[in-house]
Amino acid sequence: MFKGLRSKIEDEANRLKSTVSQYGENIANQVRSSASEAGSDISGRARKFLDSAQQLDREGRASSSNAAPTEDFLEQIGNEPLRRLSNASLESGNESILNSQVVPNSIRLSASPLNDISSDTESNAAENADFDQLDEMPRDKLNAIFQRFQARAVNYRQKYKELSSIYREIENENEKYKNLLSVTQEKAAQRIAKLKTDRSELQEKLKAIGSGEKVDEQSEKIKKLQDLLIKCKDEITSNRGRITSLNDENEHLKKENSTLSSENSSNVQRVTAEWKGRFDRQEEEWNRRISECEEKATIAIATSKAEMHSALQQKDQELENWISKFHALEKKDAEENTQLKEKLSSLEEAILTLEQEKADMVQKLSQAKQEGVKLVKESEKRRYNDALAVELKKRDEDWGARLKEMEDQMQLSVEENDMQRKTSHADHERITSSLKERIVELEKNNASVLLKLHEHEEELHAKTEELCRLARTVTNDNSDQQQQKIFDDNLAEEKKKIVAEYEEKILLLEKENLKNKELAISEFQLEHNKKLNELNEKYDNQRVDLQTKLAEVEAKLLRSKEEQEKAESIIKSLEGQLSEARVTIEKLEMDIAQIRQENELKDNDETRYNDLLATQKSKSDEEWNARLKELEEQLNLSVQENDLLQKQIADNERIKSDLKERIESMEKTNGSLQKLIEQKKEETPEYSDEQQKIFEEKLEEEKKKIIEEYAEQIALIEKESLKDRDDALIEQRKIFELQLATEKKQIVDEYSERISTLEAKELSIQQKIFEEKLSNERKRLINEYSEKISLLEKEANESKQHALSEQQKIFDDKSAEERKNIIDEYSGRIASIEKDDIEVKERLISEIRIENDKKLKELTEKYEKEYDVLQNKVLKIESENLKYKEAESSAQITIKSLEEQLYESQKTIGKFEADIVQLCQENASKLTEKENEVAKRIEEIKKEFMEKKDADDQNSNKEIISLKEELNEYKNKFEVLQVKFKQSELNYNEAIENLNQLKITLKESDQKSENLAAELLEEKSKLSVSLSKQDTQINEMKEALSSCEQLKSQLQLELKNAKIELKKQQQNEKLLNGNLKYFYIQCWSKV
């Protein structure tokens, strides 16, 4: 909906921009036409000027400025200051959103000044016709013409001001509509948010309704209650029959009493007095009970209010205490952090000193190594003679083994120092990270405690509301059933009593709930205290662990110092051995000098031999080049033949595709034939089976023949093409292999002869020595790194083991590849050395060894770097695992807490359901008890009447004679008694009416209490609604803040764009000023 509206508004804004640009172009054209009607010289210059102005106008329009250049031009002609539109108006003009009804009005308003401009230009066309000959005119006329131009410029300026005012009005309207749009968007967003919340609430309600178990339970309860009601109705009907029978008996007895009233007047008076006493007592009891109930209700409300107030005060005090404790803990943490930082700084200083000492040791070792390597190189240069080869080998092997042992020891010590330094650094980082995590955990625990308190309060409010709802549902069900089936007055009174009892029980339940809440709060506080104590204990334990770890780090530092001292002693011993080696090497050098003199004589003979080899080499190179050219020609021929073969293959494939198409067409025809056969079968059902079989067999045979023919043709074509291709390739391959074999043999023979003459033994020995060194160093490195990786693999998890194994494979592959590359390089170099002189060989060997040392150093550095990278990765993986474990533990804790809350809520719900069931059962039992009491009372009255009747009969038999005499007297008395009896009945009826009024007043008081409870619930709901509204307002404020920030960023971007546009306009103004100055200068020069 809003997207369509916005697109419409943007279309209208683009239309308005296009109209404004058209008006600017029209004005420029009109000015150009008026200037062209003026003189010849002025018209040409004005045209140039107007063309430049139009170009500037177009550039300004491209940068979202509509009519600025022409306005500047016309205002600067009158030598008056320019009043431009503000940047804000330009920005709003570029980005405003106009309504569809505003656009035509603005166009109508802007049309009038443009018509005036056109009329001015037409009226002044006649005046400009006189300016054809400016050169012949005097100065007075030129001044008049100039003044006319000035007046015209003023008119144009006024008209442009009107246009600018119209434009500003349009922009103001745009801003209004923009504000309206923003307001509507905010309202829509609010409405959407409300609808989302309503939707979520409805979904939750649907889920709650959809839970079949609760519905089933409620339906079962309703069925039980209905069964109880039916039973009650049956009992009431039976009791009604009994009451009617008793009333009949009562009337019969009254008649008998009327006959015997003269005799039983004294008894009647006694009975009436007893009933009156009973009624008075009952009235007193009811009044007393009502007053007691009212007093209890007021006391309970007052006590509950006082308890809630005291509980809230206690909670506030506890919260303040917790906050003060939290601040104290923060202070302690800060102090301990400062202490730890001081300790860590001291440890870092110690580590730096150790690293400096290590660097010094490494420098010393490198110097010692360099000296040893120089000595070894000098000794290895003189190993080419057969006589000294064996002795030099033995000595080199001995010295190499010793040096390797020493180097291994030194590297092990250095690596141990590195490992200790890295472990100390890692321990330091772990300690700091663990402290930070514990601080964060303490903060989270405090926040979670506050949240849990708030949640428990909300749960208590929700539970109270649920109880009220349940009570309402029970009362509503009872009231609905009463309205549907109206009982007699007696049953209504009894039900009212039952309702009163229900309300008393509900009050008791509320009291019990308050007690349970208080108990729950106390239990929660106890649990919270326990958790805090546990946290304090954990904190103390961790502190002790940190202190122990620091002590261990200090012990490790002492050990590292001791190991450094041992390493220094080892270095001193190595230096002594090196000095001994130097003495032995000096002796060997003396021997080697003598051998050199003997070799020089041999070298002269070898130079002659090398000259002959060089001549032979040049000849063989020429022959080799000629053979290579021949081979290249043969390869070109073979390539051409391959192209031909590929073409033949393509033709064969085409033939294949054609044949396949034919086969498919044949299959289609075959299918059509089969269809025809089936049709014929249907047409001729009496056709014999034997003829059908013969016909089908013929068809299948024809089919097979056709398929076999096509298959044979395809096979022949494929065989021919393959044979041709294979024969050509085999022939070419044979020719090429023969040529290569012959040339290889020749080359191998030549070079084998040369290599055999050029001291193959010495080179093989050097190669073996070099390969042995490489293999030993590689083994050593692999062993070192395998040991380190094994240690890391023990510490890391299974996932890390997989990663390290992969990295180890990569490392092995890399080392193998590097070894192969090095061997290939050195084999090539050795081949080149074999061709050169012996002196060149010695130089190359020395260079190769230098490069070997460099590459070995580079390799060791690379492996060390890779090892550091691996260690960093392992540490990262460990940190990630720790974070993941912490997240898992926190999630498990939250899950446990939620499960406990669910379990508690389920318990409370079960309690409430059990209470409701008990109430129903108690009500049913009370109803039955009351009905039984009524029946008992009626039976007692019957018994009393029967007993009285028997006694009266016995007395009457004795006193009949005496009573007959006194009948006349008693008749008179009886009449008097009847009057009194009627009065007593009237009094009895009045007492019953008073009782009914008292019951009505009780009902009213009960309704008032219910209304008060309902009002309290409504106030609670209003408070919850107000809280939810406040939350929504807070969220809206947050959203408004975010939108404000976005608007701020947009405004900043718009300001940047406006600044850029201002710069462009200033440049345009400068250009216009320059053009105007040039125009004025020319005009004045002509004048």
mmCIF file of N, CA and C in Angstrom, residues 634-672:
data_model
loop_
_atom_site.group_PDB
_atom_site.id
_atom_site.type_symbol
_atom_site.label_atom_id
_atom_site.label_comp_id
_atom_site.label_asym_id
_atom_site.label_seq_id
_atom_site.Cartn_x
_atom_site.Cartn_y
_atom_site.Cartn_z
ATOM 1 N N GLN A 634 58.699 -33.907 -38.411
ATOM 2 C CA GLN A 634 57.893 -35.138 -38.306
ATOM 3 C C GLN A 634 56.670 -34.943 -37.407
ATOM 4 N N LEU A 635 56.843 -34.180 -36.325
ATOM 5 C CA LEU A 635 55.705 -33.912 -35.447
ATOM 6 C C LEU A 635 54.617 -33.119 -36.155
ATOM 7 N N ASN A 636 55.027 -32.144 -36.971
ATOM 8 C CA ASN A 636 54.031 -31.370 -37.718
ATOM 9 C C ASN A 636 53.241 -32.268 -38.662
ATOM 10 N N LEU A 637 54.011 -33.197 -39.345
ATOM 11 C CA LEU A 637 53.308 -34.128 -40.238
ATOM 12 C C LEU A 637 52.305 -34.992 -39.465
ATOM 13 N N SER A 638 52.738 -35.464 -38.313
ATOM 14 C CA SER A 638 51.843 -36.314 -37.512
ATOM 15 C C SER A 638 50.606 -35.540 -37.045
ATOM 16 N N VAL A 639 50.794 -34.237 -36.737
ATOM 17 C CA VAL A 639 49.652 -33.406 -36.343
ATOM 18 C C VAL A 639 48.656 -33.279 -37.476
ATOM 19 N N GLN A 640 49.181 -33.074 -38.700
ATOM 20 C CA GLN A 640 48.272 -32.980 -39.852
ATOM 21 C C GLN A 640 47.511 -34.284 -40.062
ATOM 22 N N GLU A 641 48.252 -35.404 -39.928
ATOM 23 C CA GLU A 641 47.575 -36.698 -40.080
ATOM 24 C C GLU A 641 46.509 -36.899 -39.010
ATOM 25 N N ASN A 642 46.802 -36.445 -37.797
ATOM 26 C CA ASN A 642 45.801 -36.551 -36.731
ATOM 27 C C ASN A 642 44.552 -35.741 -37.058
ATOM 28 N N ASP A 643 44.741 -34.550 -37.634
ATOM 29 C CA ASP A 643 43.581 -33.738 -38.039
ATOM 30 C C ASP A 643 42.729 -34.479 -39.048
ATOM 31 N N LEU A 644 43.415 -35.117 -40.056
ATOM 32 C CA LEU A 644 42.652 -35.876 -41.047
ATOM 33 C C LEU A 644 41.867 -37.012 -40.399
ATOM 34 N N LEU A 645 42.551 -37.700 -39.474
ATOM 35 C CA LEU A 645 41.868 -38.800 -38.784
ATOM 36 C C LEU A 645 40.664 -38.317 -37.989
ATOM 37 N N GLN A 646 40.808 -37.166 -37.332
ATOM 38 C CA GLN A 646 39.676 -36.610 -36.580
ATOM 39 C C GLN A 646 38.510 -36.279 -37.497
ATOM 40 N N LYS A 647 38.842 -35.763 -38.709
ATOM 41 C CA LYS A 647 37.762 -35.494 -39.669
ATOM 42 C C LYS A 647 37.058 -36.783 -40.064
ATOM 43 N N GLN A 648 37.888 -37.846 -40.311
ATOM 44 C CA GLN A 648 37.279 -39.132 -40.649
ATOM 45 C C GLN A 648 36.379 -39.651 -39.521
ATOM 46 N N ILE A 649 36.850 -39.467 -38.290
ATOM 47 C CA ILE A 649 36.056 -39.911 -37.126
ATOM 48 C C ILE A 649 34.735 -39.156 -37.076
ATOM 49 N N ALA A 650 34.808 -37.826 -37.329
ATOM 50 C CA ALA A 650 33.578 -37.029 -37.322
ATOM 51 C C ALA A 650 32.606 -37.518 -38.389
ATOM 52 N N ASP A 651 33.167 -37.857 -39.615
ATOM 53 C CA ASP A 651 32.298 -38.380 -40.686
ATOM 54 C C ASP A 651 31.651 -39.689 -40.255
ATOM 55 N N ASN A 652 32.479 -40.542 -39.634
ATOM 56 C CA ASN A 652 31.939 -41.828 -39.168
ATOM 57 C C ASN A 652 30.819 -41.629 -38.141
ATOM 58 N N GLU A 653 31.024 -40.653 -37.223
ATOM 59 C CA GLU A 653 29.991 -40.390 -36.230
ATOM 60 C C GLU A 653 28.703 -39.888 -36.881
ATOM 61 N N ARG A 654 28.871 -39.062 -37.920
ATOM 62 C CA ARG A 654 27.672 -38.621 -38.656
ATOM 63 C C ARG A 654 26.939 -39.805 -39.267
ATOM 64 N N ILE A 655 27.739 -40.705 -39.909
ATOM 65 C CA ILE A 655 27.112 -41.896 -40.519
ATOM 66 C C ILE A 655 26.392 -42.701 -39.444
ATOM 67 N N LYS A 656 27.023 -42.803 -38.268
ATOM 68 C CA LYS A 656 26.409 -43.526 -37.153
ATOM 69 C C LYS A 656 25.070 -42.913 -36.781
ATOM 70 N N SER A 657 25.079 -41.542 -36.628
ATOM 71 C CA SER A 657 23.829 -40.863 -36.251
ATOM 72 C C SER A 657 22.746 -41.076 -37.305
ATOM 73 N N ASP A 658 23.157 -41.073 -38.623
ATOM 74 C CA ASP A 658 22.165 -41.316 -39.683
ATOM 75 C C ASP A 658 21.574 -42.713 -39.562
ATOM 76 N N LEU A 659 22.481 -43.671 -39.317
ATOM 77 C CA LEU A 659 22.000 -45.049 -39.178
ATOM 78 C C LEU A 659 21.054 -45.192 -37.987
ATOM 79 N N LYS A 660 21.415 -44.514 -36.873
ATOM 80 C CA LYS A 660 20.542 -44.581 -35.704
ATOM 81 C C LYS A 660 19.169 -44.000 -36.012
ATOM 82 N N GLU A 661 19.180 -42.866 -36.750
ATOM 83 C CA GLU A 661 17.901 -42.264 -37.134
ATOM 84 C C GLU A 661 17.074 -43.221 -37.998
ATOM 85 N N ARG A 662 17.792 -43.908 -38.932
ATOM 86 C CA ARG A 662 17.076 -44.873 -39.774
ATOM 87 C C ARG A 662 16.489 -46.010 -38.939
ATOM 88 N N ILE A 663 17.303 -46.467 -37.960
ATOM 89 C CA ILE A 663 16.809 -47.552 -37.098
ATOM 90 C C ILE A 663 15.568 -47.101 -36.340
ATOM 91 N N GLU A 664 15.625 -45.851 -35.826
ATOM 92 C CA GLU A 664 14.468 -45.334 -35.103
ATOM 93 C C GLU A 664 13.244 -45.248 -35.993
ATOM 94 N N SER A 665 13.478 -44.779 -37.265
ATOM 95 C CA SER A 665 12.341 -44.710 -38.210
ATOM 96 C C SER A 665 11.787 -46.104 -38.493
ATOM 97 N N MET A 666 12.726 -47.091 -38.622
ATOM 98 C CA MET A 666 12.279 -48.470 -38.840
ATOM 99 C C MET A 666 11.480 -48.977 -37.647
ATOM 100 N N GLU A 667 11.948 -48.629 -36.445
ATOM 101 C CA GLU A 667 11.204 -49.053 -35.264
ATOM 102 C C GLU A 667 9.810 -48.435 -35.236
ATOM 103 N N LYS A 668 9.757 -47.154 -35.650
ATOM 104 C CA LYS A 668 8.440 -46.505 -35.699
ATOM 105 C C LYS A 668 7.516 -47.209 -36.686
ATOM 106 N N THR A 669 8.100 -47.520 -37.899
ATOM 107 C CA THR A 669 7.292 -48.226 -38.902
ATOM 108 C C THR A 669 6.852 -49.589 -38.376
ATOM 109 N N ASN A 670 7.799 -50.208 -37.652
ATOM 110 C CA ASN A 670 7.489 -51.503 -37.046
ATOM 111 C C ASN A 670 6.321 -51.385 -36.075
ATOM 112 N N GLY A 671 6.359 -50.302 -35.247
ATOM 113 C CA GLY A 671 5.267 -50.091 -34.309
ATOM 114 C C GLY A 671 3.952 -49.862 -35.021
ATOM 115 N N SER A 672 4.020 -49.081 -36.134
ATOM 116 C CA SER A 672 2.778 -48.846 -36.894
ATOM 117 C C SER A 672 2.245 -50.150 -37.476
#
